[in-house]
PDB file of N, CA and C in Angstrom:
ATOM      1  N   MET W   1     142.245-190.006  85.499  1.00  0.00           N
ATOM      2  CA  MET W   1     142.125-190.692  86.769  1.00  0.00           C
ATOM      3  C   MET W   1     140.705-191.241  86.896  1.00  0.00           C
ATOM      4  N   LYS W   2     140.618-192.475  87.329  1.00  0.00           N
ATOM      5  CA  LYS W   2     139.309-193.103  87.501  1.00  0.00           C
ATOM      6  C   LYS W   2     138.566-192.497  88.687  1.00  0.00           C
ATOM      7  N   LYS W   3     137.252-192.687  88.671  1.00  0.00           N
ATOM      8  CA  LYS W   3     136.412-192.154  89.744  1.00  0.00           C
ATOM      9  C   LYS W   3     136.828-192.695  91.110  1.00  0.00           C
ATOM     10  N   LYS W   4     137.217-193.966  91.164  1.00  0.00           N
ATOM     11  CA  LYS W   4     137.645-194.577  92.429  1.00  0.00           C
ATOM     12  C   LYS W   4     138.880-193.866  92.981  1.00  0.00           C
ATOM     13  N   HIS W   5     139.815-193.529  92.088  1.00  0.00           N
ATOM     14  CA  HIS W   5     141.029-192.826  92.528  1.00  0.00           C
ATOM     15  C   HIS W   5     140.686-191.418  93.005  1.00  0.00           C
ATOM     16  N   GLN W   6     139.750-190.784  92.333  1.00  0.00           N
ATOM     17  CA  GLN W   6     139.318-189.445  92.737  1.00  0.00           C
ATOM     18  C   GLN W   6     138.703-189.486  94.136  1.00  0.00           C
ATOM     19  N   LYS W   7     137.893-190.515  94.411  1.00  0.00           N
ATOM     20  CA  LYS W   7     137.282-190.652  95.743  1.00  0.00           C
ATOM     21  C   LYS W   7     138.348-190.880  96.822  1.00  0.00           C
ATOM     22  N   THR W   8     139.359-191.665  96.487  1.00  0.00           N
ATOM     23  CA  THR W   8     140.451-191.898  97.437  1.00  0.00           C
ATOM     24  C   THR W   8     141.188-190.599  97.715  1.00  0.00           C
ATOM     25  N   LEU W   9     141.447-189.829  96.674  1.00  0.00           N
ATOM     26  CA  LEU W   9     142.128-188.548  96.832  1.00  0.00           C
ATOM     27  C   LEU W   9     141.302-187.599  97.701  1.00  0.00           C
ATOM     28  N   GLU W  10     140.016-187.568  97.472  1.00  0.00           N
ATOM     29  CA  GLU W  10     139.130-186.734  98.297  1.00  0.00           C
ATOM     30  C   GLU W  10     139.147-187.189  99.755  1.00  0.00           C
ATOM     31  N   ALA W  11     139.181-188.498  99.983  1.00  0.00           N
ATOM     32  CA  ALA W  11     139.227-189.020 101.355  1.00  0.00           C
ATOM     33  C   ALA W  11     140.533-188.634 102.046  1.00  0.00           C
ATOM     34  N   ILE W  12     141.629-188.611 101.293  1.00  0.00           N
ATOM     35  CA  ILE W  12     142.928-188.228 101.859  1.00  0.00           C
ATOM     36  C   ILE W  12     142.901-186.765 102.290  1.00  0.00           C
ATOM     37  N   TYR W  13     142.220-185.920 101.535  1.00  0.00           N
ATOM     38  CA  TYR W  13     142.173-184.484 101.837  1.00  0.00           C
ATOM     39  C   TYR W  13     141.074-184.102 102.821  1.00  0.00           C
ATOM     40  N   LYS W  14     140.219-185.034 103.177  1.00  0.00           N
ATOM     41  CA  LYS W  14     139.108-184.747 104.082  1.00  0.00           C
ATOM     42  C   LYS W  14     139.625-184.356 105.467  1.00  0.00           C
ATOM     43  N   ARG W  15     138.938-183.391 106.081  1.00  0.00           N
ATOM     44  CA  ARG W  15     139.271-182.981 107.443  1.00  0.00           C
ATOM     45  C   ARG W  15     138.102-183.316 108.341  1.00  0.00           C
ATOM     46  N   PRO W  16     138.266-183.821 109.522  1.00  0.00           N
ATOM     47  CA  PRO W  16     139.527-184.261 110.107  1.00  0.00           C
ATOM     48  C   PRO W  16     140.094-185.475 109.362  1.00  0.00           C
ATOM     49  N   VAL W  17     141.347-185.738 109.620  1.00  0.00           N
ATOM     50  CA  VAL W  17     142.046-186.831 108.935  1.00  0.00           C
ATOM     51  C   VAL W  17     141.324-188.146 109.192  1.00  0.00           C
ATOM     52  N   SER W  18     141.111-188.890 108.113  1.00  0.00           N
ATOM     53  CA  SER W  18     140.399-190.170 108.212  1.00  0.00           C
ATOM     54  C   SER W  18     141.355-191.310 108.540  1.00  0.00           C
ATOM     55  N   GLY W  19     140.915-192.197 109.382  1.00  0.00           N
ATOM     56  CA  GLY W  19     141.672-193.403 109.685  1.00  0.00           C
ATOM     57  C   GLY W  19     140.966-194.613 109.093  1.00  0.00           C
ATOM     58  N   ASN W  20     140.177-194.353 108.051  1.00  0.00           N
ATOM     59  CA  ASN W  20     139.321-195.379 107.478  1.00  0.00           C
ATOM     60  C   ASN W  20     139.577-195.609 105.991  1.00  0.00           C
ATOM     61  N   ILE W  21     140.761-195.272 105.507  1.00  0.00           N
ATOM     62  CA  ILE W  21     141.078-195.430 104.087  1.00  0.00           C
ATOM     63  C   ILE W  21     141.893-196.706 103.924  1.00  0.00           C
ATOM     64  N   HIS W  22     141.437-197.572 103.041  1.00  0.00           N
ATOM     65  CA  HIS W  22     142.141-198.836 102.808  1.00  0.00           C
ATOM     66  C   HIS W  22     143.467-198.579 102.102  1.00  0.00           C
ATOM     67  N   TRP W  23     144.516-199.242 102.585  1.00  0.00           N
ATOM     68  CA  TRP W  23     145.835-199.059 102.011  1.00  0.00           C
ATOM     69  C   TRP W  23     145.860-199.418 100.522  1.00  0.00           C
ATOM     70  N   SER W  24     145.137-200.443 100.139  1.00  0.00           N
ATOM     71  CA  SER W  24     145.124-200.864  98.732  1.00  0.00           C
ATOM     72  C   SER W  24     144.590-199.752  97.831  1.00  0.00           C
ATOM     73  N   ASP W  25     143.656-198.944  98.333  1.00  0.00           N
ATOM     74  CA  ASP W  25     143.137-197.814  97.556  1.00  0.00           C
ATOM     75  C   ASP W  25     144.200-196.729  97.389  1.00  0.00           C
ATOM     76  N   ILE W  26     144.973-196.482  98.439  1.00  0.00           N
ATOM     77  CA  ILE W  26     146.040-195.484  98.357  1.00  0.00           C
ATOM     78  C   ILE W  26     147.128-195.955  97.402  1.00  0.00           C
ATOM     79  N   GLU W  27     147.480-197.220  97.507  1.00  0.00           N
ATOM     80  CA  GLU W  27     148.498-197.782  96.623  1.00  0.00           C
ATOM     81  C   GLU W  27     148.038-197.709  95.159  1.00  0.00           C
ATOM     82  N   SER W  28     146.778-197.983  94.913  1.00  0.00           N
ATOM     83  CA  SER W  28     146.208-197.895  93.570  1.00  0.00           C
ATOM     84  C   SER W  28     146.239-196.451  93.053  1.00  0.00           C
ATOM     85  N   LEU W  29     145.988-195.496  93.940  1.00  0.00           N
ATOM     86  CA  LEU W  29     146.077-194.074  93.572  1.00  0.00           C
ATOM     87  C   LEU W  29     147.496-193.716  93.156  1.00  0.00           C
ATOM     88  N   PHE W  30     148.483-194.188  93.923  1.00  0.00           N
ATOM     89  CA  PHE W  30     149.876-193.922  93.568  1.00  0.00           C
ATOM     90  C   PHE W  30     150.191-194.418  92.155  1.00  0.00           C
ATOM     91  N   VAL W  31     149.752-195.617  91.852  1.00  0.00           N
ATOM     92  CA  VAL W  31     149.993-196.205  90.525  1.00  0.00           C
ATOM     93  C   VAL W  31     149.297-195.370  89.445  1.00  0.00           C
ATOM     94  N   ALA W  32     148.075-194.914  89.726  1.00  0.00           N
ATOM     95  CA  ALA W  32     147.339-194.090  88.765  1.00  0.00           C
ATOM     96  C   ALA W  32     148.044-192.757  88.507  1.00  0.00           C
ATOM     97  N   LEU W  33     148.772-192.279  89.511  1.00  0.00           N
ATOM     98  CA  LEU W  33     149.524-191.028  89.358  1.00  0.00           C
ATOM     99  C   LEU W  33     150.864-191.243  88.661  1.00  0.00           C
ATOM    100  N   GLY W  34     151.194-192.507  88.368  1.00  0.00           N
ATOM    101  CA  GLY W  34     152.415-192.818  87.637  1.00  0.00           C
ATOM    102  C   GLY W  34     153.546-193.344  88.491  1.00  0.00           C
ATOM    103  N   ALA W  35     153.242-193.762  89.695  1.00  0.00           N
ATOM    104  CA  ALA W  35     154.274-194.247  90.615  1.00  0.00           C
ATOM    105  C   ALA W  35     154.759-195.642  90.238  1.00  0.00           C
ATOM    106  N   ASP W  36     155.995-195.895  90.624  1.00  0.00           N
ATOM    107  CA  ASP W  36     156.560-197.238  90.554  1.00  0.00           C
ATOM    108  C   ASP W  36     156.578-197.748  91.990  1.00  0.00           C
ATOM    109  N   VAL W  37     155.841-198.807  92.258  1.00  0.00           N
ATOM    110  CA  VAL W  37     155.721-199.356  93.610  1.00  0.00           C
ATOM    111  C   VAL W  37     156.483-200.668  93.660  1.00  0.00           C
ATOM    112  N   SER W  38     157.384-200.799  94.639  1.00  0.00           N
ATOM    113  CA  SER W  38     158.147-202.043  94.763  1.00  0.00           C
ATOM    114  C   SER W  38     158.171-202.512  96.214  1.00  0.00           C
ATOM    115  N   GLU W  39     158.289-203.812  96.362  1.00  0.00           N
ATOM    116  CA  GLU W  39     158.312-204.437  97.694  1.00  0.00           C
ATOM    117  C   GLU W  39     159.658-204.200  98.366  1.00  0.00           C
ATOM    118  N   ARG W  40     159.616-204.019  99.662  1.00  0.00           N
ATOM    119  CA  ARG W  40     160.819-203.919 100.481  1.00  0.00           C
ATOM    120  C   ARG W  40     160.735-204.968 101.573  1.00  0.00           C
ATOM    121  N   ALA W  41     161.653-204.941 102.496  1.00  0.00           N
ATOM    122  CA  ALA W  41     161.679-205.920 103.587  1.00  0.00           C
ATOM    123  C   ALA W  41     160.425-205.804 104.451  1.00  0.00           C
ATOM    124  N   GLY W  42     159.974-206.927 104.921  1.00  0.00           N
ATOM    125  CA  GLY W  42     158.800-206.955 105.791  1.00  0.00           C
ATOM    126  C   GLY W  42     157.570-206.514 105.041  1.00  0.00           C
ATOM    127  N   SER W  43     156.814-205.622 105.632  1.00  0.00           N
ATOM    128  CA  SER W  43     155.599-205.142 104.976  1.00  0.00           C
ATOM    129  C   SER W  43     155.776-203.723 104.443  1.00  0.00           C
ATOM    130  N   ARG W  44     157.002-203.389 104.127  1.00  0.00           N
ATOM    131  CA  ARG W  44     157.282-202.060 103.591  1.00  0.00           C
ATOM    132  C   ARG W  44     157.228-202.074 102.067  1.00  0.00           C
ATOM    133  N   ILE W  45     156.874-200.904 101.513  1.00  0.00           N
ATOM    134  CA  ILE W  45     156.922-200.738 100.066  1.00  0.00           C
ATOM    135  C   ILE W  45     157.612-199.416  99.760  1.00  0.00           C
ATOM    136  N   ALA W  46     158.285-199.356  98.626  1.00  0.00           N
ATOM    137  CA  ALA W  46     158.904-198.114  98.156  1.00  0.00           C
ATOM    138  C   ALA W  46     158.027-197.565  97.040  1.00  0.00           C
ATOM    139  N   VAL W  47     157.732-196.275  97.123  1.00  0.00           N
ATOM    140  CA  VAL W  47     156.932-195.610  96.106  1.00  0.00           C
ATOM    141  C   VAL W  47     157.809-194.546  95.464  1.00  0.00           C
ATOM    142  N   VAL W  48     158.054-194.697  94.169  1.00  0.00           N
ATOM    143  CA  VAL W  48     158.842-193.710  93.420  1.00  0.00           C
ATOM    144  C   VAL W  48     157.844-192.864  92.639  1.00  0.00           C
ATOM    145  N   LEU W  49     157.726-191.599  93.038  1.00  0.00           N
ATOM    146  CA  LEU W  49     156.775-190.676  92.429  1.00  0.00           C
ATOM    147  C   LEU W  49     157.295-189.263  92.632  1.00  0.00           C
ATOM    148  N   PHE W  50     157.110-188.404  91.657  1.00  0.00           N
ATOM    149  CA  PHE W  50     157.574-187.013  91.709  1.00  0.00           C
ATOM    150  C   PHE W  50     159.097-186.952  91.870  1.00  0.00           C
ATOM    151  N   ASP W  51     159.812-187.888  91.270  1.00  0.00           N
ATOM    152  CA  ASP W  51     161.275-187.976  91.362  1.00  0.00           C
ATOM    153  C   ASP W  51     161.753-188.124  92.796  1.00  0.00           C
ATOM    154  N   GLU W  52     160.937-188.730  93.644  1.00  0.00           N
ATOM    155  CA  GLU W  52     161.280-189.002  95.039  1.00  0.00           C
ATOM    156  C   GLU W  52     160.963-190.452  95.354  1.00  0.00           C
ATOM    157  N   VAL W  53     161.659-190.980  96.343  1.00  0.00           N
ATOM    158  CA  VAL W  53     161.361-192.320  96.838  1.00  0.00           C
ATOM    159  C   VAL W  53     160.842-192.168  98.268  1.00  0.00           C
ATOM    160  N   ARG W  54     159.663-192.692  98.505  1.00  0.00           N
ATOM    161  CA  ARG W  54     159.083-192.700  99.851  1.00  0.00           C
ATOM    162  C   ARG W  54     158.832-194.156 100.231  1.00  0.00           C
ATOM    163  N   VAL W  55     159.150-194.493 101.457  1.00  0.00           N
ATOM    164  CA  VAL W  55     158.925-195.850 101.940  1.00  0.00           C
ATOM    165  C   VAL W  55     157.759-195.806 102.932  1.00  0.00           C
ATOM    166  N   PHE W  56     156.790-196.670 102.689  1.00  0.00           N
ATOM    167  CA  PHE W  56     155.611-196.763 103.543  1.00  0.00           C
ATOM    168  C   PHE W  56     155.498-198.174 104.099  1.00  0.00           C
ATOM    169  N   HIS W  57     154.821-198.278 105.213  1.00  0.00           N
ATOM    170  CA  HIS W  57     154.593-199.553 105.878  1.00  0.00           C
ATOM    171  C   HIS W  57     153.141-199.941 105.648  1.00  0.00           C
ATOM    172  N   ARG W  58     152.920-201.084 105.017  1.00  0.00           N
ATOM    173  CA  ARG W  58     151.544-201.551 104.826  1.00  0.00           C
ATOM    174  C   ARG W  58     150.939-201.879 106.183  1.00  0.00           C
ATOM    175  N   PRO W  59     149.735-201.389 106.436  1.00  0.00           N
ATOM    176  CA  PRO W  59     149.116-201.662 107.733  1.00  0.00           C
ATOM    177  C   PRO W  59     148.702-203.127 107.871  1.00  0.00           C
ATOM    178  N   HIS W  60     148.826-203.625 109.081  1.00  0.00           N
ATOM    179  CA  HIS W  60     148.346-204.971 109.380  1.00  0.00           C
ATOM    180  C   HIS W  60     148.115-205.064 110.873  1.00  0.00           C
ATOM    181  N   PRO W  61     147.235-205.826 111.395  1.00  0.00           N
ATOM    182  CA  PRO W  61     146.347-206.748 110.707  1.00  0.00           C
ATOM    183  C   PRO W  61     145.197-206.039 109.998  1.00  0.00           C
ATOM    184  N   SER W  62     144.918-204.795 110.358  1.00  0.00           N
ATOM    185  CA  SER W  62     143.842-204.061 109.696  1.00  0.00           C
ATOM    186  C   SER W  62     144.310-203.595 108.315  1.00  0.00           C
ATOM    187  N   SER W  63     143.381-203.427 107.393  1.00  0.00           N
ATOM    188  CA  SER W  63     143.744-202.965 106.057  1.00  0.00           C
ATOM    189  C   SER W  63     143.646-201.451 105.937  1.00  0.00           C
ATOM    190  N   CYS W  64     143.210-200.776 107.007  1.00  0.00           N
ATOM    191  CA  CYS W  64     143.047-199.325 106.979  1.00  0.00           C
ATOM    192  C   CYS W  64     144.338-198.620 107.378  1.00  0.00           C
ATOM    193  N   THR W  65     144.603-197.525 106.708  1.00  0.00           N
ATOM    194  CA  THR W  65     145.807-196.721 106.941  1.00  0.00           C
ATOM    195  C   THR W  65     145.595-195.827 108.154  1.00  0.00           C
ATOM    196  N   ASP W  66     146.607-195.715 109.009  1.00  0.00           N
ATOM    197  CA  ASP W  66     146.448-194.876 110.195  1.00  0.00           C
ATOM    198  C   ASP W  66     146.476-193.394 109.824  1.00  0.00           C
ATOM    199  N   LYS W  67     145.974-192.571 110.736  1.00  0.00           N
ATOM    200  CA  LYS W  67     145.815-191.137 110.475  1.00  0.00           C
ATOM    201  C   LYS W  67     147.142-190.440 110.208  1.00  0.00           C
ATOM    202  N   GLY W  68     148.186-190.856 110.885  1.00  0.00           N
ATOM    203  CA  GLY W  68     149.504-190.240 110.676  1.00  0.00           C
ATOM    204  C   GLY W  68     150.016-190.460 109.269  1.00  0.00           C
ATOM    205  N   ALA W  69     149.842-191.668 108.754  1.00  0.00           N
ATOM    206  CA  ALA W  69     150.278-191.969 107.386  1.00  0.00           C
ATOM    207  C   ALA W  69     149.443-191.195 106.378  1.00  0.00           C
ATOM    208  N   VAL W  70     148.136-191.092 106.620  1.00  0.00           N
ATOM    209  CA  VAL W  70     147.270-190.341 105.707  1.00  0.00           C
ATOM    210  C   VAL W  70     147.690-188.874 105.678  1.00  0.00           C
ATOM    211  N   ALA W  71     147.978-188.294 106.834  1.00  0.00           N
ATOM    212  CA  ALA W  71     148.417-186.895 106.893  1.00  0.00           C
ATOM    213  C   ALA W  71     149.740-186.709 106.155  1.00  0.00           C
ATOM    214  N   SER W  72     150.638-187.652 106.303  1.00  0.00           N
ATOM    215  CA  SER W  72     151.930-187.588 105.612  1.00  0.00           C
ATOM    216  C   SER W  72     151.750-187.668 104.092  1.00  0.00           C
ATOM    217  N   ILE W  73     150.882-188.553 103.657  1.00  0.00           N
ATOM    218  CA  ILE W  73     150.607-188.694 102.225  1.00  0.00           C
ATOM    219  C   ILE W  73     149.980-187.417 101.688  1.00  0.00           C
ATOM    220  N   ARG W  74     149.047-186.842 102.454  1.00  0.00           N
ATOM    221  CA  ARG W  74     148.401-185.600 102.024  1.00  0.00           C
ATOM    222  C   ARG W  74     149.429-184.488 101.850  1.00  0.00           C
ATOM    223  N   LYS W  75     150.345-184.336 102.805  1.00  0.00           N
ATOM    224  CA  LYS W  75     151.386-183.306 102.700  1.00  0.00           C
ATOM    225  C   LYS W  75     152.248-183.514 101.462  1.00  0.00           C
ATOM    226  N   TRP W  76     152.587-184.771 101.182  1.00  0.00           N
ATOM    227  CA  TRP W  76     153.407-185.098 100.018  1.00  0.00           C
ATOM    228  C   TRP W  76     152.670-184.741  98.729  1.00  0.00           C
ATOM    229  N   LEU W  77     151.390-185.080  98.670  1.00  0.00           N
ATOM    230  CA  LEU W  77     150.600-184.763  97.477  1.00  0.00           C
ATOM    231  C   LEU W  77     150.412-183.249  97.324  1.00  0.00           C
ATOM    232  N   GLU W  78     150.152-182.544  98.440  1.00  0.00           N
ATOM    233  CA  GLU W  78     150.007-181.092  98.395  1.00  0.00           C
ATOM    234  C   GLU W  78     151.276-180.424  97.876  1.00  0.00           C
ATOM    235  N   LYS W  79     152.414-180.887  98.378  1.00  0.00           N
ATOM    236  CA  LYS W  79     153.710-180.341  97.971  1.00  0.00           C
ATOM    237  C   LYS W  79     153.904-180.467  96.458  1.00  0.00           C
ATOM    238  N   ASN W  80     153.342-181.523  95.878  1.00  0.00           N
ATOM    239  CA  ASN W  80     153.504-181.771  94.448  1.00  0.00           C
ATOM    240  C   ASN W  80     152.250-181.399  93.653  1.00  0.00           C
ATOM    241  N   GLU W  81     151.406-180.570  94.278  1.00  0.00           N
ATOM    242  CA  GLU W  81     150.240-179.978  93.626  1.00  0.00           C
ATOM    243  C   GLU W  81     149.235-180.987  93.074  1.00  0.00           C
ATOM    244  N   VAL W  82     149.060-182.082  93.801  1.00  0.00           N
ATOM    245  CA  VAL W  82     148.021-183.066  93.458  1.00  0.00           C
ATOM    246  C   VAL W  82     146.866-182.797  94.419  1.00  0.00           C
ATOM    247  N   THR W  83     145.757-182.311  93.868  1.00  0.00           N
ATOM    248  CA  THR W  83     144.598-181.972  94.698  1.00  0.00           C
ATOM    249  C   THR W  83     143.352-182.638  94.123  1.00  0.00           C
ATOM    250  N   PRO W  84     142.321-182.794  94.958  1.00  0.00           N
ATOM    251  CA  PRO W  84     141.080-183.412  94.460  1.00  0.00           C
ATOM    252  C   PRO W  84     140.335-182.492  93.495  1.00  0.00           C
TER     253      PRO W  84
END
């Protein structure tokens, strides 16, 4: 994993939950972990990782991911033993 992905992972696990993580960085982390990312209707994307499909909504107009989505991603990564 590249240093940039490691920093993104650390930001996801930071407490309190950050609302300042760019979605493109999270999406790049998913790809680095081996995910298959595909476009869905509107601004949604499907992420296939850990033999699961999760659908996320790309944030707009801001490029930063909201705190609820970051917390959800953290729980998903914790469940699958991905830690910083």
